[in-house]
Amino acid sequence: MSLLDIYVLGAPILREETRPVTEVGPEFQKLVDDMFETMYAAKGIGLAAPQVGRTERVAVVDVEGARHVIVNPEIVMREGSQKGEEGCLSIPDIYADVERAMRVVVKAQDREGKPIEIDATELLARCIQHEIDHLHGKLFIDYLGLLKRRAALKKWEKQRAGDKSLTRTVAALEVAQHHHRDEEL
Ligand code: NI
């Protein structure tokens, strides 16, 4: 397995539509395994293919031990609502409240291409909705009102301090040293 670079806000790939996965061979499964490794190293609870520069319609999540590979996911039911703070591995250190469905039922395929259905609530539901958005070029900051969005982007530019790079490298070191928050998706 290997750690992948994470694309950050400003990278065009984060705004692109993904392509349905039609073949789950060894190459695809290696991508999935690398995505898990990268997500854990970055202390995230979810990661979608565009975040590692890929166009496959796949995301990985691990919320409190609920570990899922979601291939070609589709939300077939949503219910209720929840408001909570979100972050994103592609927009480090920026957080904002986002309203999401409290419960979603998702149809997808797993790492082996087998059909699965996930019935998720609370944080897992939030995480899955966030990752599925990534697969359609959408980011959590898109949900913010004009002023909050502008404030978030300003903070992002400020902490970037002129850095124009479109990727960041996740160091294995980050696992031990970095005190990330749990909500980065
Ligand atoms: Ni994200």
XYZ file of C-alpha atoms and ligand atoms in Angstrom:
186
model
C 0.000 0.000 0.000
C 1.057 3.557 -0.444
C 0.062 6.989 0.725
C -1.547 9.177 -1.929
C -1.314 12.948 -2.219
C -4.507 14.765 -1.290
C -5.833 17.389 -3.670
C -6.874 20.605 -1.972
C -9.395 23.343 -2.631
C -8.587 24.991 -5.955
C -7.707 21.721 -7.697
C -10.101 21.326 -10.679
C -10.506 17.567 -10.070
C -12.471 18.327 -6.888
C -15.138 19.951 -9.068
C -15.422 17.220 -11.662
C -18.077 14.566 -11.996
C -16.754 11.052 -11.437
C -17.240 8.069 -13.743
C -19.118 4.926 -12.694
C -16.807 2.054 -11.824
C -17.346 -0.851 -14.212
C -14.471 -3.125 -13.260
C -13.276 -4.018 -9.771
C -9.967 -5.671 -10.627
C -6.706 -5.671 -8.653
C -5.830 -2.156 -9.843
C -9.096 -0.784 -8.543
C -8.726 -2.663 -5.259
C -5.254 -1.241 -4.786
C -6.728 2.242 -5.184
C -9.283 1.434 -2.485
C -6.592 0.105 -0.127
C -4.390 3.149 -0.741
C -7.348 5.427 -0.076
C -7.939 3.763 3.292
C -4.266 4.064 4.195
C -4.214 7.727 3.160
C -7.419 8.476 5.051
C -6.109 6.898 8.256
C -2.744 8.672 7.949
C -4.538 11.984 7.518
C -6.823 11.176 10.477
C -9.956 11.456 8.412
C -13.161 9.445 8.593
C -13.940 9.567 4.878
C -12.142 10.026 1.569
C -13.437 10.163 -1.997
C -11.510 9.361 -5.193
C -11.374 12.959 -6.530
C -9.511 13.910 -3.356
C -6.647 11.714 -4.486
C -6.849 12.915 -8.075
C -8.954 10.073 -9.462
C -12.204 9.990 -11.403
C -13.550 6.615 -10.262
C -16.891 6.834 -8.448
C -15.691 5.406 -5.151
C -15.290 6.591 -1.577
C -14.134 5.018 1.667
C -15.451 5.746 5.148
C -14.657 4.588 8.647
C -16.899 6.091 11.269
C -16.453 4.653 14.744
C -15.488 1.275 13.318
C -18.188 1.227 10.629
C -15.895 0.694 7.657
C -17.344 0.879 4.175
C -16.191 1.018 0.578
C -18.930 2.647 -1.461
C -18.725 2.119 -5.201
C -21.235 3.873 -7.488
C -23.331 4.931 -4.464
C -26.847 6.215 -4.755
C -28.955 7.619 -1.935
C -32.327 5.912 -2.210
C -33.897 7.306 0.949
C -33.266 10.314 3.142
C -35.038 11.203 6.346
C -34.949 13.945 8.977
C -32.203 16.488 9.410
C -29.150 17.167 11.534
C -26.887 20.158 11.843
C -23.256 19.661 12.754
C -19.720 20.777 12.184
C -17.855 19.440 9.152
C -14.355 19.644 7.839
C -12.675 18.130 4.816
C -9.232 16.645 4.183
C -9.144 18.788 1.021
C -9.749 21.991 3.002
C -7.631 21.417 6.126
C -8.467 23.309 9.304
C -11.634 24.895 7.957
C -14.824 23.891 9.756
C -18.437 24.937 9.440
C -21.916 23.784 10.365
C -23.729 21.944 7.607
C -27.274 20.631 7.560
C -27.648 17.051 6.363
C -30.272 14.327 6.408
C -30.283 12.482 9.750
C -30.711 9.129 8.042
C -29.865 7.891 4.567
C -30.171 4.532 2.872
C -27.530 4.044 0.224
C -27.287 1.457 -2.517
C -23.777 0.807 -3.760
C -21.263 -1.902 -4.515
C -18.391 -2.936 -2.291
C -14.667 -3.474 -2.988
C -15.481 -6.769 -4.741
C -18.371 -5.350 -6.755
C -21.030 -7.011 -4.629
C -24.270 -4.993 -4.204
C -24.661 -3.518 -0.725
C -27.180 -1.396 1.095
C -26.158 0.831 3.986
C -28.713 2.232 6.406
C -26.890 5.049 8.183
C -27.780 7.657 10.785
C -26.045 10.548 12.554
C -22.281 10.858 11.922
C -22.083 7.927 9.491
C -24.991 9.391 7.515
C -23.294 12.799 7.520
C -20.002 11.319 6.389
C -21.583 9.310 3.570
C -23.500 12.345 2.295
C -20.290 14.400 2.351
C -18.373 11.731 0.411
C -21.123 11.221 -2.165
C -21.095 14.983 -2.732
C -17.362 14.701 -3.510
C -18.200 12.138 -6.200
C -20.301 14.813 -7.904
C -17.877 17.709 -7.572
C -19.525 19.221 -4.523
C -17.790 20.450 -1.350
C -19.236 21.188 2.087
C -18.469 24.890 1.779
C -21.021 25.011 -1.063
C -23.746 24.742 1.568
C -22.641 27.837 3.456
C -24.397 31.153 3.149
C -22.566 33.891 1.292
C -20.968 35.475 4.354
C -19.872 32.251 6.034
C -18.534 30.939 2.766
C -16.595 34.140 2.190
C -15.168 33.981 5.734
C -14.115 30.350 5.247
C -12.404 31.115 1.939
C -10.637 34.105 3.464
C -9.334 31.969 6.316
C -8.241 29.339 3.796
C -6.318 31.896 1.724
C -4.751 33.347 4.843
C -3.478 30.035 6.157
C -2.240 29.121 2.664
C -0.065 32.231 2.800
C 0.431 32.395 -0.950
C 1.004 28.662 -1.343
C -0.474 27.722 -4.721
C 0.120 23.970 -4.613
C -2.923 21.880 -5.484
C -1.917 18.822 -3.486
C -0.637 18.098 -0.036
C 1.434 15.166 1.029
C 0.237 13.150 3.959
C 3.200 12.130 6.044
C 3.122 8.885 7.969
C 4.483 11.082 10.748
C 1.180 12.884 10.854
C -0.358 9.868 12.532
C 1.736 10.334 15.636
C 2.208 14.072 15.653
C -0.859 15.723 14.307
C -3.854 16.271 16.524
C -6.500 16.413 13.893
C -10.131 16.559 14.757
C -12.412 13.644 14.110
C -14.778 15.373 11.772
C -12.537 15.713 8.739
C -14.231 13.862 5.949
Ni -14.224 16.017 2.175
